[in-house]
Short mmCIF file of C-alpha atoms in Angstrom, two decimals:
data_model
loop_
_atom_site.label_atom_id
_atom_site.label_comp_id
_atom_site.label_asym_id
_atom_site.label_seq_id
_atom_site.Cartn_x
_atom_site.Cartn_y
_atom_site.Cartn_z
CA UNK A 1 -76.90 57.26 46.11
CA UNK A 2 -79.73 56.11 48.29
CA UNK A 3 -82.16 58.24 50.34
CA UNK A 4 -83.83 56.93 53.39
CA UNK A 5 -86.69 58.18 55.46
CA UNK A 6 -86.21 57.98 59.05
CA UNK A 7 -89.34 58.59 61.24
CA UNK A 8 -89.33 59.13 65.11
CA UNK A 9 -91.91 58.10 67.41
CA UNK A 10 -93.85 60.22 70.16
CA UNK A 11 -97.15 58.63 70.27
CA UNK A 12 -99.74 61.39 69.45
CA UNK A 13 -97.06 63.85 68.70
CA UNK A 14 -96.73 61.39 65.67
CA UNK A 15 -99.61 63.73 64.00
CA UNK A 16 -96.67 66.11 63.12
CA UNK A 17 -95.30 63.05 61.09
CA UNK A 18 -98.81 62.30 59.62
CA UNK A 19 -98.82 65.96 58.33
CA UNK A 20 -95.25 65.73 56.66
CA UNK A 21 -96.16 62.39 55.19
CA UNK A 22 -99.22 63.73 53.62
CA UNK A 23 -97.21 66.52 52.20
CA UNK A 24 -94.61 64.03 50.42
CA UNK A 25 -97.82 62.36 48.87
CA UNK A 26 -98.83 65.66 47.74
CA UNK A 27 -95.79 66.10 45.89
CA UNK A 28 -95.09 62.39 44.88
CA UNK A 29 -91.93 62.19 47.05
CA UNK A 30 -90.67 58.74 47.51
CA UNK A 31 -87.92 57.25 49.13
CA UNK A 32 -85.41 54.20 48.51
CA UNK A 33 -86.38 52.88 52.01
CA UNK A 34 -88.25 53.92 55.30
CA UNK A 35 -87.67 53.14 58.93
CA UNK A 36 -89.95 54.04 61.79
CA UNK A 37 -90.13 53.33 65.35
CA UNK A 38 -93.26 53.46 67.70
CA UNK A 39 -95.62 55.78 66.18
CA UNK A 40 -93.18 56.54 63.28
CA UNK A 41 -93.72 52.73 62.26
CA UNK A 42 -97.64 52.77 62.69
CA UNK A 43 -98.25 56.16 60.80
CA UNK A 44 -95.32 55.36 58.28
CA UNK A 45 -96.68 52.60 56.56
CA UNK A 46 -99.65 54.92 55.21
CA UNK A 47 -96.93 56.51 53.05
CA UNK A 48 -96.49 53.24 51.24
CA UNK A 49 -100.05 52.40 50.67
CA UNK A 50 -100.68 55.94 49.35
CA UNK A 51 -103.54 56.77 51.91
CA UNK A 52 -103.06 60.57 52.33
CA UNK A 53 -105.14 61.81 55.09
CA UNK A 54 -105.84 58.39 56.69
CA UNK A 55 -103.71 58.84 60.01
CA UNK A 56 -105.21 62.21 60.83
CA UNK A 57 -108.82 60.75 59.93
CA UNK A 58 -108.77 57.78 62.01
CA UNK A 59 -107.09 59.25 65.22
CA UNK A 60 -109.65 62.15 65.20
CA UNK A 61 -112.24 59.76 64.81
CA UNK A 62 -111.44 56.95 67.10
CA UNK A 63 -109.00 58.48 70.00
CA UNK A 64 -112.03 60.00 72.07
CA UNK A 65 -113.62 56.72 72.17
CA UNK A 66 -112.81 55.14 75.87
CA UNK A 67 -112.89 51.78 74.36
CA UNK A 68 -110.34 52.54 71.93
CA UNK A 69 -107.65 54.56 74.16
CA UNK A 70 -107.14 55.20 77.81
CA UNK A 71 -107.86 53.74 81.22
CA UNK A 72 -110.73 51.45 80.17
CA UNK A 73 -108.79 49.19 77.72
CA UNK A 74 -105.81 49.54 80.14
CA UNK A 75 -107.87 48.05 83.02
CA UNK A 76 -109.42 45.34 80.85
CA UNK A 77 -106.44 44.18 78.77
CA UNK A 78 -103.16 45.79 80.42
CA UNK A 79 -102.61 47.66 77.24
CA UNK A 80 -103.50 51.48 76.98
CA UNK A 81 -104.42 51.09 73.22
CA UNK A 82 -107.17 48.27 72.61
CA UNK A 83 -105.31 45.62 70.40
CA UNK A 84 -108.49 44.26 69.03
CA UNK A 85 -110.10 47.54 68.45
CA UNK A 86 -106.87 49.44 67.09
CA UNK A 87 -105.21 46.61 65.09
CA UNK A 88 -108.03 44.62 63.83
CA UNK A 89 -111.24 46.48 63.52
CA UNK A 90 -109.89 49.79 62.39
CA UNK A 91 -107.51 48.38 59.71
CA UNK A 92 -109.72 45.62 58.61
CA UNK A 93 -113.18 47.22 58.88
CA UNK A 94 -113.55 50.81 59.98
CA UNK A 95 -110.85 52.52 58.05
CA UNK A 96 -109.28 49.94 55.91
CA UNK A 97 -105.68 50.11 55.44
CA UNK A 98 -104.84 49.20 51.66
CA UNK A 99 -102.19 46.52 52.11
CA UNK A 100 -102.02 45.42 48.28
CA UNK A 101 -100.79 48.90 47.49
CA UNK A 102 -98.35 48.70 50.32
CA UNK A 103 -96.90 45.44 49.18
CA UNK A 104 -96.83 46.67 45.70
CA UNK A 105 -94.61 49.64 46.43
CA UNK A 106 -91.80 47.30 46.85
CA UNK A 107 -90.11 50.18 48.89
CA UNK A 108 -88.30 48.35 52.06
CA UNK A 109 -89.96 49.35 55.32
CA UNK A 110 -88.46 48.64 58.59
CA UNK A 111 -89.99 48.81 62.16
CA UNK A 112 -87.79 49.03 65.17
CA UNK A 113 -88.95 46.67 67.85
CA UNK A 114 -87.07 46.06 71.42
CA UNK A 115 -86.32 42.56 72.66
CA UNK A 116 -87.03 43.06 76.28
CA UNK A 117 -85.10 40.07 77.32
CA UNK A 118 -81.80 41.18 75.92
CA UNK A 119 -82.64 44.97 76.18
CA UNK A 120 -81.65 45.48 72.60
CA UNK A 121 -83.38 46.67 69.43
CA UNK A 122 -84.19 44.62 66.29
CA UNK A 123 -85.00 46.06 62.90
CA UNK A 124 -87.79 43.79 61.17
CA UNK A 125 -88.73 44.56 57.57
CA UNK A 126 -92.33 44.68 57.16
CA UNK A 127 -93.42 43.07 53.90
CA UNK A 128 -97.02 42.99 54.64
CA UNK A 129 -98.95 44.92 57.19
CA UNK A 130 -101.64 42.64 57.58
CA UNK A 131 -99.57 39.62 57.97
CA UNK A 132 -96.93 41.17 60.40
CA UNK A 133 -99.46 43.41 62.40
CA UNK A 134 -97.81 42.34 65.65
CA UNK A 135 -94.55 43.74 64.55
CA UNK A 136 -96.05 47.25 64.23
CA UNK A 137 -97.89 46.67 67.61
CA UNK A 138 -94.81 45.61 69.37
CA UNK A 139 -92.76 48.69 68.04
CA UNK A 140 -95.52 50.96 69.53
CA UNK A 141 -96.27 49.36 72.93
CA UNK A 142 -95.15 51.93 75.08
CA UNK A 143 -93.74 50.31 78.33
CA UNK A 144 -95.44 50.43 81.73
CA UNK A 145 -99.07 50.85 79.95
CA UNK A 146 -98.48 47.68 77.34
CA UNK A 147 -98.17 44.13 77.72
CA UNK A 148 -95.21 42.48 75.84
CA UNK A 149 -95.92 41.33 72.29
CA UNK A 150 -94.89 37.77 71.46
CA UNK A 151 -93.35 37.02 68.09
CA UNK A 152 -91.75 33.79 67.26
CA UNK A 153 -91.39 33.00 70.85
CA UNK A 154 -89.84 36.26 71.88
CA UNK A 155 -91.17 39.28 73.64
CA UNK A 156 -90.99 42.67 72.56
CA UNK A 157 -91.99 46.21 73.55
CA UNK A 158 -91.61 49.72 72.04
CA UNK A 159 -88.46 50.04 69.64
CA UNK A 160 -88.01 53.63 70.78
CA UNK A 161 -86.57 52.46 74.20
CA UNK A 162 -83.51 51.14 72.49
CA UNK A 163 -83.26 52.98 69.31
CA UNK A 164 -85.51 56.11 69.44
CA UNK A 165 -84.04 57.67 66.13
CA UNK A 166 -82.89 54.84 64.00
CA UNK A 167 -80.75 56.95 61.73
CA UNK A 168 -77.48 55.03 62.39
CA UNK A 169 -79.25 51.77 61.25
CA UNK A 170 -79.98 53.20 58.00
CA UNK A 171 -76.44 54.66 57.47
CA UNK A 172 -75.15 51.06 58.35
CA UNK A 173 -77.52 49.83 55.71
CA UNK A 174 -76.00 51.89 52.97
CA UNK A 175 -78.31 54.83 52.79
CA UNK A 176 -76.27 57.76 51.91
CA UNK A 177 -78.53 60.60 52.75
CA UNK A 178 -81.19 60.90 55.08
CA UNK A 179 -84.43 62.74 55.54
CA UNK A 180 -85.34 62.38 59.39
CA UNK A 181 -88.55 63.40 61.00
CA UNK A 182 -88.73 64.36 64.52
CA UNK A 183 -91.66 65.05 66.64
CA UNK A 184 -90.10 67.21 69.32
CA UNK A 185 -89.22 70.95 68.82
CA UNK A 186 -85.52 71.97 68.37
CA UNK A 187 -83.78 72.38 71.80
CA UNK A 188 -85.63 69.46 73.49
CA UNK A 189 -83.60 67.54 75.84
CA UNK A 190 -84.95 64.49 77.28
CA UNK A 191 -85.01 63.96 80.86
CA UNK A 192 -84.43 60.62 82.99
CA UNK A 193 -87.52 58.81 84.39
CA UNK A 194 -87.50 57.77 87.87
CA UNK A 195 -85.42 54.46 88.19
CA UNK A 196 -87.84 53.30 90.63
CA UNK A 197 -90.40 52.87 88.20
CA UNK A 198 -88.53 50.88 85.91
CA UNK A 199 -87.16 48.57 88.51
CA UNK A 200 -90.76 47.96 89.91
CA UNK A 201 -92.19 46.88 86.68
CA UNK A 202 -88.95 45.33 84.89
CA UNK A 203 -85.71 44.78 86.87
CA UNK A 204 -86.70 41.32 88.36
CA UNK A 205 -87.68 39.65 85.15
CA UNK A 206 -86.12 41.91 82.29
CA UNK A 207 -83.00 43.33 83.98
CA UNK A 208 -81.32 44.74 80.68
CA UNK A 209 -84.61 46.08 79.63
CA UNK A 210 -84.87 47.97 82.87
CA UNK A 211 -81.70 49.51 82.63
CA UNK A 212 -82.13 50.67 78.99
CA UNK A 213 -85.25 52.28 80.16
CA UNK A 214 -83.24 54.19 82.99
CA UNK A 215 -80.46 55.24 80.49
CA UNK A 216 -82.77 56.11 77.48
CA UNK A 217 -82.33 59.81 78.04
CA UNK A 218 -78.66 59.44 77.53
CA UNK A 219 -78.96 57.70 74.22
CA UNK A 220 -81.71 59.98 73.28
CA UNK A 221 -79.62 62.96 73.72
CA UNK A 222 -76.57 61.59 72.13
CA UNK A 223 -78.40 60.57 69.16
CA UNK A 224 -79.90 63.98 68.81
CA UNK A 225 -76.39 65.60 68.89
CA UNK A 226 -74.96 63.33 66.33
CA UNK A 227 -77.97 63.91 64.11
CA UNK A 228 -77.26 67.60 64.39
CA UNK A 229 -73.42 66.87 63.09
CA UNK A 230 -74.93 64.90 60.03
CA UNK A 231 -77.25 67.71 59.65
CA UNK A 232 -74.40 70.24 59.51
CA UNK A 233 -72.22 68.05 57.03
CA UNK A 234 -75.22 67.89 54.59
CA UNK A 235 -75.81 64.06 54.95
CA UNK A 236 -79.39 64.64 56.84
CA UNK A 237 -82.06 66.95 56.32
CA UNK A 238 -84.07 67.16 59.47
CA UNK A 239 -87.63 68.18 59.95
CA UNK A 240 -89.01 69.10 63.30
CA UNK A 241 -91.83 70.74 64.70
CA UNK A 242 -91.45 74.57 64.22
CA UNK A 243 -94.33 74.97 66.74
CA UNK A 244 -94.04 73.68 69.93
CA UNK A 245 -97.87 72.15 70.34
CA UNK A 246 -98.51 70.86 73.70
CA UNK A 247 -100.28 67.51 73.24
CA UNK A 248 -100.51 64.32 75.46
CA UNK A 249 -99.10 61.08 74.50
CA UNK A 250 -102.81 59.80 74.43
CA UNK A 251 -104.34 63.04 73.22
CA UNK A 252 -107.95 62.67 72.58
CA UNK A 253 -108.87 66.48 71.34
CA UNK A 254 -109.48 66.30 67.79
CA UNK A 255 -108.51 70.19 67.44
CA UNK A 256 -105.18 69.62 69.19
CA UNK A 257 -104.33 66.61 66.70
CA UNK A 258 -105.38 68.77 63.83
CA UNK A 259 -103.21 71.65 64.91
CA UNK A 260 -99.94 69.51 65.28
CA UNK A 261 -100.79 67.75 61.86
CA UNK A 262 -101.13 71.03 60.13
CA UNK A 263 -97.78 72.13 61.91
CA UNK A 264 -96.23 69.06 59.97
CA UNK A 265 -97.77 69.93 56.64
CA UNK A 266 -96.77 73.44 56.94
CA UNK A 267 -93.14 72.45 57.73
CA UNK A 268 -92.75 69.83 55.13
CA UNK A 269 -94.22 72.29 52.34
CA UNK A 270 -91.43 74.81 53.45
CA UNK A 271 -88.83 72.24 52.76
CA UNK A 272 -90.06 70.65 50.00
CA UNK A 273 -87.63 72.48 47.13
CA UNK A 274 -84.73 71.33 49.36
CA UNK A 275 -86.02 67.84 49.67
CA UNK A 276 -87.04 67.51 45.92
CA UNK A 277 -83.25 68.69 45.11
CA UNK A 278 -81.99 65.72 46.77
#
């Protein structure tokens, strides 16, 4: 039996995931494989590097810097998160990511990205965070506020557009049981975005991608329904926020970040016995 960990995205709602992962580290809970999308990928790698507290620490420290996140880097570079600041200075200098420990873990970690020319998800194994930083950046590059990330001659953006909760991929890969971390509270129903926006930004050059953006709510809501079936059958154990903390996708308030992080800690600790029994 193989148990896989599946991590939804959600931008700064990923502080919930950060709390859950730190609770797992506190108890030494490991998995046979991990797959993350968007913020789930960006934050999830810290589980394999064993860096408890790093995610909440660097987000509280840097999010409020206008050169790191927000309108200033968006105007300057076309990316709402500064690429140089977030993907070079922070992990290499300011809050160093332990890539050596990550690589030594030998636990397969996959990041979901979207090929914007085909409008299809790809699942890329990240064997070294330092060497494959662009894969993680692509997974977390939100449409409309990010430039496409070029990898091996192909253009990628946020994996959540085409596979928001990649549990089906792990089932396909042979993981028998799943622990799935969601970042939206129970009862959440995704609504469609204005089609005109997707068409304005992407339809001319990337029509398949524009279509996937327009239909993302259908895919997401169907995934939630399917996940509930797996949960009822005992094949999946789902963690979702027990408290619906209102938080922005680019939240800068450290108290808000901490609040959602602590919900993740509490929710994971409440289910530790159930998870350990698996």
